[in-house]
mmCIF file of C-alpha atoms and ligand atoms in Angstrom:
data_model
loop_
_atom_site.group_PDB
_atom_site.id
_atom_site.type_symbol
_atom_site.label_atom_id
_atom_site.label_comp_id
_atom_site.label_asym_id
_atom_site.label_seq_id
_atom_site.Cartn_x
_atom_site.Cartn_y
_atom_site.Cartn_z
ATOM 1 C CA UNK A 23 78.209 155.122 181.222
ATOM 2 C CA UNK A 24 74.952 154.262 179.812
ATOM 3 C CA UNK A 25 72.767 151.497 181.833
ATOM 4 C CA UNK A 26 72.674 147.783 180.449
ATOM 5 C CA UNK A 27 69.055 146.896 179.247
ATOM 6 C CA UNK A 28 67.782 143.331 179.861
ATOM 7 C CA UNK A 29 69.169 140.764 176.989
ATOM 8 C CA UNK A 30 66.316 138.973 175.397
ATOM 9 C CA UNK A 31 68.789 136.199 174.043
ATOM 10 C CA UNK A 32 69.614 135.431 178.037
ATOM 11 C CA UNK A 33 66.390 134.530 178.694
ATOM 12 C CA UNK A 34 65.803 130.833 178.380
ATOM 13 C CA UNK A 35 62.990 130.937 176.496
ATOM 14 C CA UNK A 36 64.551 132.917 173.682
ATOM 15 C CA UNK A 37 64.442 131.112 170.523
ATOM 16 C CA UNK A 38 67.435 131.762 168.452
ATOM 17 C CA UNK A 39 66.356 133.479 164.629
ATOM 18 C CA UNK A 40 66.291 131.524 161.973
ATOM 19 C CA UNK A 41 66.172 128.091 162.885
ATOM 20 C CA UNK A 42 63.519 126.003 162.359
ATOM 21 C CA UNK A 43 61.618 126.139 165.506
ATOM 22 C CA UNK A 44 61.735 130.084 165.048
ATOM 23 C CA UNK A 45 60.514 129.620 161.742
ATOM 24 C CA UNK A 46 57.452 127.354 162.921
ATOM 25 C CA UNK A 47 56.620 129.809 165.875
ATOM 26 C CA UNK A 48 56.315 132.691 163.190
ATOM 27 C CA UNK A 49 54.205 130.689 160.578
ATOM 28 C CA UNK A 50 52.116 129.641 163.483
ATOM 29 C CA UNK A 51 51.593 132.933 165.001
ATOM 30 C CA UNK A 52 51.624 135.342 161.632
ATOM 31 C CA UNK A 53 51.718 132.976 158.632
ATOM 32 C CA UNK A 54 54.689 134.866 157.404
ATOM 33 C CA UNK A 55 58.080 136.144 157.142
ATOM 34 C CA UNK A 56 56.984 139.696 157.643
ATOM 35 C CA UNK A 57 58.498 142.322 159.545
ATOM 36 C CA UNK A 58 56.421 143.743 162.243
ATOM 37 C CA UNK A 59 57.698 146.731 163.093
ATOM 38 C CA UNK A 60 56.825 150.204 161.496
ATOM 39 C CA UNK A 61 59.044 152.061 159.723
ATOM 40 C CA UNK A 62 60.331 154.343 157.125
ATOM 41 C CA UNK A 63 62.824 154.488 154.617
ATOM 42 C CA UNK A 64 65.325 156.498 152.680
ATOM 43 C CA UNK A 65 66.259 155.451 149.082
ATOM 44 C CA UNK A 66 67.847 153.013 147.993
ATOM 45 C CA UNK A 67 65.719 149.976 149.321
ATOM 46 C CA UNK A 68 67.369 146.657 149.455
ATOM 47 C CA UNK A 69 64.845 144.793 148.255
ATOM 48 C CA UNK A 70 63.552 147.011 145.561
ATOM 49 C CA UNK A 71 67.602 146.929 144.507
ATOM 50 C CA UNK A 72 67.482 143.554 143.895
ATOM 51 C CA UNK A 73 63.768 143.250 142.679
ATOM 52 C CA UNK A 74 64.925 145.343 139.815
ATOM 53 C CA UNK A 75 68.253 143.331 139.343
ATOM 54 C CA UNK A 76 66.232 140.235 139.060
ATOM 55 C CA UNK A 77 63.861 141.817 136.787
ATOM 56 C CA UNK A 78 66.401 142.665 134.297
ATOM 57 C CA UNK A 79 66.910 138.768 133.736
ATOM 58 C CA UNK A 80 63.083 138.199 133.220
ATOM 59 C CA UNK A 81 60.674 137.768 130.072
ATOM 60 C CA UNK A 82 58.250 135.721 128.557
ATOM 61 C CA UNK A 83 60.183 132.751 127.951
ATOM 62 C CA UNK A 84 62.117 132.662 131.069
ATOM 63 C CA UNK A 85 61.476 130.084 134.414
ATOM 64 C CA UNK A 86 62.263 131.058 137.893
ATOM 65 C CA UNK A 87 62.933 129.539 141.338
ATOM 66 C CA UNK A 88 62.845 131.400 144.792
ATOM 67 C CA UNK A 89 64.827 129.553 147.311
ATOM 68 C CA UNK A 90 63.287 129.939 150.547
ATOM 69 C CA UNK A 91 60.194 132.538 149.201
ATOM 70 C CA UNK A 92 58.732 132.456 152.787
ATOM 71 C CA UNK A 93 55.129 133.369 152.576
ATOM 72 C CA UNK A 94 55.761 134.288 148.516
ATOM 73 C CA UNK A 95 55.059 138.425 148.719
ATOM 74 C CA UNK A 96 58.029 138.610 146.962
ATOM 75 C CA UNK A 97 57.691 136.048 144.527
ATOM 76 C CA UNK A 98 54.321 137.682 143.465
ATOM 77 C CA UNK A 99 55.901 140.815 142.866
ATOM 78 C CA UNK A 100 57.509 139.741 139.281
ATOM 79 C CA UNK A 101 54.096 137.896 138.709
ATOM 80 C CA UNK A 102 53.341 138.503 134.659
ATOM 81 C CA UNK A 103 57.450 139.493 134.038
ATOM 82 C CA UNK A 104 58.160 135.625 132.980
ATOM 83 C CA UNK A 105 56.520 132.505 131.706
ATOM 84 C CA UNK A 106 57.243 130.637 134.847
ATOM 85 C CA UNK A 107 57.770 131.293 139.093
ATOM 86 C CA UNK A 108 58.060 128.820 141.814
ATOM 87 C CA UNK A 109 58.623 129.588 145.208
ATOM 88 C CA UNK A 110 59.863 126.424 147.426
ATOM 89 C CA UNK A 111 60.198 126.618 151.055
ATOM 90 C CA UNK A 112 60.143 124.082 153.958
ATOM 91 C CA UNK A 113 58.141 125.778 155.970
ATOM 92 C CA UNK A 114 54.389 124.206 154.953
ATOM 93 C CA UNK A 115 52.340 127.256 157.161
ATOM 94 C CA UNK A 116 54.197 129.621 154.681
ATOM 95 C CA UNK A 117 53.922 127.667 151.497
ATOM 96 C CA UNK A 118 49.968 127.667 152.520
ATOM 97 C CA UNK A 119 50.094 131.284 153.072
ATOM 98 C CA UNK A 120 51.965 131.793 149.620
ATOM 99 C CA UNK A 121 48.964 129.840 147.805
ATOM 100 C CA UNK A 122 46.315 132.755 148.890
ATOM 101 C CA UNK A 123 46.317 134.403 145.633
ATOM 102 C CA UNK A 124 48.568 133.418 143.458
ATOM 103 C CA UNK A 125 48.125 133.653 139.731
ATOM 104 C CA UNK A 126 48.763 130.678 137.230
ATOM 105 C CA UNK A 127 52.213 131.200 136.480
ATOM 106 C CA UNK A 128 53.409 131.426 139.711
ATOM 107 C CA UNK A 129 53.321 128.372 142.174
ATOM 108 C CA UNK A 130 54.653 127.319 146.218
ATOM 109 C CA UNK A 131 55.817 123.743 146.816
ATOM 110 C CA UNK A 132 57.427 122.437 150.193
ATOM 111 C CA UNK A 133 60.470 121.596 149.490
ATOM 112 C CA UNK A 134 63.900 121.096 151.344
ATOM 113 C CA UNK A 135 66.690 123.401 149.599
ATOM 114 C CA UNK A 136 69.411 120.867 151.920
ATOM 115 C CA UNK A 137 67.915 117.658 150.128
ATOM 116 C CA UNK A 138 68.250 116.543 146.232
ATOM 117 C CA UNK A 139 65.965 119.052 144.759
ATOM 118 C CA UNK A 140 62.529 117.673 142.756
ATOM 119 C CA UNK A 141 63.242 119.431 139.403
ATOM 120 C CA UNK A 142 65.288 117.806 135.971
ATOM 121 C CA UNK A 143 68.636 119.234 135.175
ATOM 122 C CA UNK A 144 69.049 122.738 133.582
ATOM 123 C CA UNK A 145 65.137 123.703 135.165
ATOM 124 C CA UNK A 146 65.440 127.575 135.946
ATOM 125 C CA UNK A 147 66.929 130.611 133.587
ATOM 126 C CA UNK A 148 66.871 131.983 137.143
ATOM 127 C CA UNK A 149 67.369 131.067 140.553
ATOM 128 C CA UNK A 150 67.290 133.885 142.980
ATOM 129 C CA UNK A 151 66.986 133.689 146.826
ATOM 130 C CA UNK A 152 66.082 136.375 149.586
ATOM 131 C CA UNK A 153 68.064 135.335 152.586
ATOM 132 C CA UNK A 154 67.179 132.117 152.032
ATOM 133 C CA UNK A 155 69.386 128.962 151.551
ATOM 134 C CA UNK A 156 71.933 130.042 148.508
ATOM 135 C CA UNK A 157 72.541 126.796 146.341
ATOM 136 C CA UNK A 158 75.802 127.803 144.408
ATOM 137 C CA UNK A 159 78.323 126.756 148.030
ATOM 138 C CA UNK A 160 81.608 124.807 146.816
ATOM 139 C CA UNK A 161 80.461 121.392 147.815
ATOM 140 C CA UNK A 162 76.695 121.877 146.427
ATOM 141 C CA UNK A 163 75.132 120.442 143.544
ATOM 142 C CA UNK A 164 71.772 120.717 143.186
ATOM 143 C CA UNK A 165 72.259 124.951 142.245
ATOM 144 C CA UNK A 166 74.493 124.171 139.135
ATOM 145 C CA UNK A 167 72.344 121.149 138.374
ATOM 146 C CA UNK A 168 68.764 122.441 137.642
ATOM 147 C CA UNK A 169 70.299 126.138 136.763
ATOM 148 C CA UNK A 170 70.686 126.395 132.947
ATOM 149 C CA UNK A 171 73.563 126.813 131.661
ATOM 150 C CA UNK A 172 74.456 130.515 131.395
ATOM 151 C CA UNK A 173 71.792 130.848 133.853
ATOM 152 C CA UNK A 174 71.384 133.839 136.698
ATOM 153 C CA UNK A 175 72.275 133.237 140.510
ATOM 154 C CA UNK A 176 71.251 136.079 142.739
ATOM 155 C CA UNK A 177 71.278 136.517 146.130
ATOM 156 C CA UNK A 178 70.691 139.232 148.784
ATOM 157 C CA UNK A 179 71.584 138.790 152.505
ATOM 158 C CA UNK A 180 70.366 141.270 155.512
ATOM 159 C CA UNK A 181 73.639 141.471 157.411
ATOM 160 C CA UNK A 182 72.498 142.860 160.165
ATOM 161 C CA UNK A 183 71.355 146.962 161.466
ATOM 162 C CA UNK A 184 73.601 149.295 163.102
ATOM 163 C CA UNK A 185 73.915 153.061 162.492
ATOM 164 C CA UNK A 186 74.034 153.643 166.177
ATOM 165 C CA UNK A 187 71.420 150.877 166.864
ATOM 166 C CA UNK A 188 74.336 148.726 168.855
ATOM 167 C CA UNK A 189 75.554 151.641 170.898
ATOM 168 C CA UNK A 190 72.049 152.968 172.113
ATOM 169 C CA UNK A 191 70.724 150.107 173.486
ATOM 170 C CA UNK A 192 73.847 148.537 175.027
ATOM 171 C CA UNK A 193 72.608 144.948 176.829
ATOM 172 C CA UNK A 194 69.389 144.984 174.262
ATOM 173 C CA UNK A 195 71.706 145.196 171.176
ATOM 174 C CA UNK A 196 75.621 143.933 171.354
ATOM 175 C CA UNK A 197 77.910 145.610 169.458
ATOM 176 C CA UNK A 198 79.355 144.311 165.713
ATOM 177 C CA UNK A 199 83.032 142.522 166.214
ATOM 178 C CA UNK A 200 85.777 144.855 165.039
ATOM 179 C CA UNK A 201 86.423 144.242 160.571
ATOM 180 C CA UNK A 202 82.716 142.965 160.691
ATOM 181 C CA UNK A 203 82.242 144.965 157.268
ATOM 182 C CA UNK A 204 84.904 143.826 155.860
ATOM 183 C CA UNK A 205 84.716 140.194 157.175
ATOM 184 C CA UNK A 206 81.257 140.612 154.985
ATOM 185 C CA UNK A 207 82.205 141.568 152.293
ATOM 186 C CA UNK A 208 85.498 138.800 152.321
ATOM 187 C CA UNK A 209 82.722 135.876 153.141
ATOM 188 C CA UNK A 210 80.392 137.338 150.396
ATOM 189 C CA UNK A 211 83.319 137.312 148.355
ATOM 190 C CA UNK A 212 84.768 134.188 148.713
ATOM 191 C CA UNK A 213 81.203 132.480 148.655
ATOM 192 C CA UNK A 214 81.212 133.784 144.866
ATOM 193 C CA UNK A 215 84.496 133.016 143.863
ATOM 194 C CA UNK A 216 84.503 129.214 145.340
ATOM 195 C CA UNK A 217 81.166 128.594 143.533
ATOM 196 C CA UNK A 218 81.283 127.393 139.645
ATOM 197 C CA UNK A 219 79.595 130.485 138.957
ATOM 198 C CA UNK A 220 80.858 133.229 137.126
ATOM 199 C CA UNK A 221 81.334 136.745 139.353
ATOM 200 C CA UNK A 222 79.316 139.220 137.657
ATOM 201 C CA UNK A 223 78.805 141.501 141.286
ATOM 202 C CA UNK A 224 79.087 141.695 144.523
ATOM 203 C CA UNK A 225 77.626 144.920 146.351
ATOM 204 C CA UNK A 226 77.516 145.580 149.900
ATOM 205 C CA UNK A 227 75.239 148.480 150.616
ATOM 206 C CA UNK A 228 74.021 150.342 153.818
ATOM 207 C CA UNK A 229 69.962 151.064 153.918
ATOM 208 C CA UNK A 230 68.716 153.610 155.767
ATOM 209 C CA UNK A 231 65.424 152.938 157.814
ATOM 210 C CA UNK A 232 63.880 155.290 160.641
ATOM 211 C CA UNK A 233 62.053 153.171 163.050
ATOM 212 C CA UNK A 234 58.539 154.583 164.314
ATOM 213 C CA UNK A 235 58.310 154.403 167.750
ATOM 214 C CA UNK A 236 60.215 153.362 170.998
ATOM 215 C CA UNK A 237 58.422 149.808 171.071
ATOM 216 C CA UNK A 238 59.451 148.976 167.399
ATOM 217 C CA UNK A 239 63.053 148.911 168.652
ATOM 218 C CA UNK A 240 61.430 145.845 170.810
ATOM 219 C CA UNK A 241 59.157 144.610 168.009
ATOM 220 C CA UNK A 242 62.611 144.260 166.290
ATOM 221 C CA UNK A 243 64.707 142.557 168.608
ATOM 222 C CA UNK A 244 61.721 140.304 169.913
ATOM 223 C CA UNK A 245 61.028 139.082 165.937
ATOM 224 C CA UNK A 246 59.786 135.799 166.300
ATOM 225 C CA UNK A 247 59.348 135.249 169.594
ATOM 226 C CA UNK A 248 56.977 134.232 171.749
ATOM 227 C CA UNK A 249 54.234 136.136 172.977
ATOM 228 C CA UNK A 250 55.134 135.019 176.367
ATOM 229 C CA UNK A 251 58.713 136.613 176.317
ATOM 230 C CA UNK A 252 58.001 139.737 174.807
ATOM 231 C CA UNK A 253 55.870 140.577 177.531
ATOM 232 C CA UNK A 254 59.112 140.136 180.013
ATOM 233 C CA UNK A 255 60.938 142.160 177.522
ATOM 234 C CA UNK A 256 58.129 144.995 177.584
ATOM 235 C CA UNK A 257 58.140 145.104 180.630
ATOM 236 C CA UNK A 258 62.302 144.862 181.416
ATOM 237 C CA UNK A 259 62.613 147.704 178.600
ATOM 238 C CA UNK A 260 60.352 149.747 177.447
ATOM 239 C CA UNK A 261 60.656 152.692 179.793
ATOM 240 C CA UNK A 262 64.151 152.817 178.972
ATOM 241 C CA UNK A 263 64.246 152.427 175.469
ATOM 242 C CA UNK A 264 61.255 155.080 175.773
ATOM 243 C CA UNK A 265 63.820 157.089 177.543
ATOM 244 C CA UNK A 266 66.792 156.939 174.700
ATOM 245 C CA UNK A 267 64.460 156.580 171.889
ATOM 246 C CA UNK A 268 63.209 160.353 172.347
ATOM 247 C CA UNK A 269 67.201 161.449 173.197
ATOM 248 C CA UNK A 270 68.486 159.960 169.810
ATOM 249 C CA UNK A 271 65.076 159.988 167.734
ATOM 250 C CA UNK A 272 64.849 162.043 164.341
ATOM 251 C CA UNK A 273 61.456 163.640 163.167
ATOM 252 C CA UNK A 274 60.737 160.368 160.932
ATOM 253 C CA UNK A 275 62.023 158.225 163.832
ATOM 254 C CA UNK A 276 65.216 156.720 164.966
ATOM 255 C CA UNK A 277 67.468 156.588 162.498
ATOM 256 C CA UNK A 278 69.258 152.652 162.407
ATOM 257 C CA UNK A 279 71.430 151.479 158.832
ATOM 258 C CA UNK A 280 70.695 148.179 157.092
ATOM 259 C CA UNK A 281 73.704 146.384 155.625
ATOM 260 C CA UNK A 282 73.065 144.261 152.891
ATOM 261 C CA UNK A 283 74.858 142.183 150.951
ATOM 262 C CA UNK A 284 73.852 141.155 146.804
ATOM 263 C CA UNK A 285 75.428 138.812 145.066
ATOM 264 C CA UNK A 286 74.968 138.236 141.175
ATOM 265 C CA UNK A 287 76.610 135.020 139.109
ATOM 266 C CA UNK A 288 76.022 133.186 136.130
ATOM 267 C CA UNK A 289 76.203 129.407 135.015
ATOM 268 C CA UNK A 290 78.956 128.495 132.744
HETATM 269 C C1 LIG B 28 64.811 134.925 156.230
HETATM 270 S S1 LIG B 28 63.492 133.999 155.566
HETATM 271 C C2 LIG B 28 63.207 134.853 154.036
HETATM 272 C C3 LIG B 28 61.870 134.560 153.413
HETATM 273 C C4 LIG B 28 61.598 135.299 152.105
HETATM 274 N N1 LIG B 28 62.561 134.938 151.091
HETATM 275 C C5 LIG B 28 61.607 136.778 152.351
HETATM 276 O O1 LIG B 28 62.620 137.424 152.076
HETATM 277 O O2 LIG B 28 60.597 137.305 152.821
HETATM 278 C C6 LIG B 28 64.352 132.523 155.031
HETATM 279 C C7 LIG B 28 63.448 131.489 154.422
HETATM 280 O O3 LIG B 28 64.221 130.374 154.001
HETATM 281 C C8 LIG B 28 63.512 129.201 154.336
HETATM 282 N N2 LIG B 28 64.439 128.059 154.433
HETATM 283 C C9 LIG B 28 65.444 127.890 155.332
HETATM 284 N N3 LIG B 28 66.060 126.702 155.114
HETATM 285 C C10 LIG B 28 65.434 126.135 154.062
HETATM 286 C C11 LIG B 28 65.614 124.918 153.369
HETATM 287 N N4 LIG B 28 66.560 124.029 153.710
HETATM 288 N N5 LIG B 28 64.800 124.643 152.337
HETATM 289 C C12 LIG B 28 63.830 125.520 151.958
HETATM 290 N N6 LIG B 28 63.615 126.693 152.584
HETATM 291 C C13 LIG B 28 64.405 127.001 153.623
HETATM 292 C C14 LIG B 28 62.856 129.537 155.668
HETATM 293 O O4 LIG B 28 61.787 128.672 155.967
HETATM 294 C C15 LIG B 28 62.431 130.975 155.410
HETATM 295 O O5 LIG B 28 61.150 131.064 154.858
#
């Protein structure tokens, strides 16, 4: 029976991902939603997947929103593929971040996704959103409203690493419930389906990634934290996860699987 590492997420200063006070620690203490940890990985990449599906709705004519763009690297990357790009995120240390060198087409405003967006009806050819609030939820308007119509929804979700992850680091990492894939790909579904949007795909796909070294398993887990706790965690863990890393670990690294989830609908 393998031992039980420490569990960050007992601690009580863990801050649970995602929410805003995670958010605000991050932009404070990196200016960014960037992942820390080093890594390799095998083809396909999620996000160059849907960087390329966007893509193939872009040109010179068309206007874009990212919903929740974070600190805008991704935004930038389809800088000079359409006439227009705007990143909006509610986080102001990551909108200021995004402003560093962007070029005239492309611009970062704080905005709330939850509240009555600031744009006219029928605004964007596409709105697109990397794990970031997704507008097109029965019950929302402002997605249909300032989407044109026949417009492009697209969406990509991180839902979560195993691949063995769970199972090596029991305590650090808790295992998925039983049907979690399936549960997915059923909420991913039925997210599509309830919108006013028109299904045109639904993929969930596995991503391969070998992590570095024995301490990026801890970068991982300790992603957005604060200083202050990952040093507890470093020292609760690291000789352990030292320990496994090296039984399980692969030339390139330890070997964990992304799942992803990437949704694609259109206006009517
Ligand atoms: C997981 S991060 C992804 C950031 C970026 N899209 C990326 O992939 O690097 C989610 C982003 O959504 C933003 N966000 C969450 N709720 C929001 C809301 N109500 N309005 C605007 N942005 C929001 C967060 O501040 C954060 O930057």
């Amino acid at each position: 029976m393998s031992k039980i590492l420490f569990d960050p997420m007992k601690h009580p200063d863990w801050i649970p991902p995602h929410t805003a006070e995670w958010h605000a620690n991050l932009a404070l203490e990196t200016g960014g939603y960037k992942y820390p940890w080093k890594s390799v990985f095998d083809e396909p990449r999620a996000e160059l997947v849907f960087a390329d599906k966007i893509t193939a709705y872009l040109n010179e004519n068309t206007r874009v929103l990212d919903v929740g763009c974070g600190h805008g690297e991704f935004t930038k990357s389809f800088t000079h593929k359409a006439k227009e790009i705007l990143g909006i995120d509610l986080m102001e240390g990551y909108i200021a971040s995004a402003k560093e060198n962007a070029s005239e087409s492309i611009s970062f405003l704080v905005v709330d996704a939850d509240k009555p967006l600031p744009f006219p009806d029928d605004s964007f050819d596409v709105v697109y959103t990397k794990k970031g609030p997704w507008l097109f939820h029965k019950g929302i308007e402002e997605g249909h409203r300032v989407i044109k119509p026949r417009g492009m929804a697209l969406g990509l979700y991180h839902c979560g690493t195993d691949g063995g992850l769970r199972s090596h680091f029991p305590g650090l990492y808790s295992p998925f419930p039983d049907n979690y894939l399936e549960d997915i790909k059923v909420k991913f579904e039925g997210q599509l389906s309830e919108s006013n949007l028109e299904k045109v795909e639904l993929q969930i796909f596995e991503e391969v990634e070998f992590l570095s070294r024995p301490e990026d398993v801890l970068i991982k887990k300790c992603f957005g934290q604060k200083e202050t706790l990952k040093k507890i965690v470093w020292q609760e863990c690291l000789q352990d996860v030292e320990e496994i890393f090296m039984r399980y670990a692969t030339p390139r690294g330890l070997k964990v699987v992304n799942y992803h989830a990437l949704m694609i609908g259109q206006a009517r």
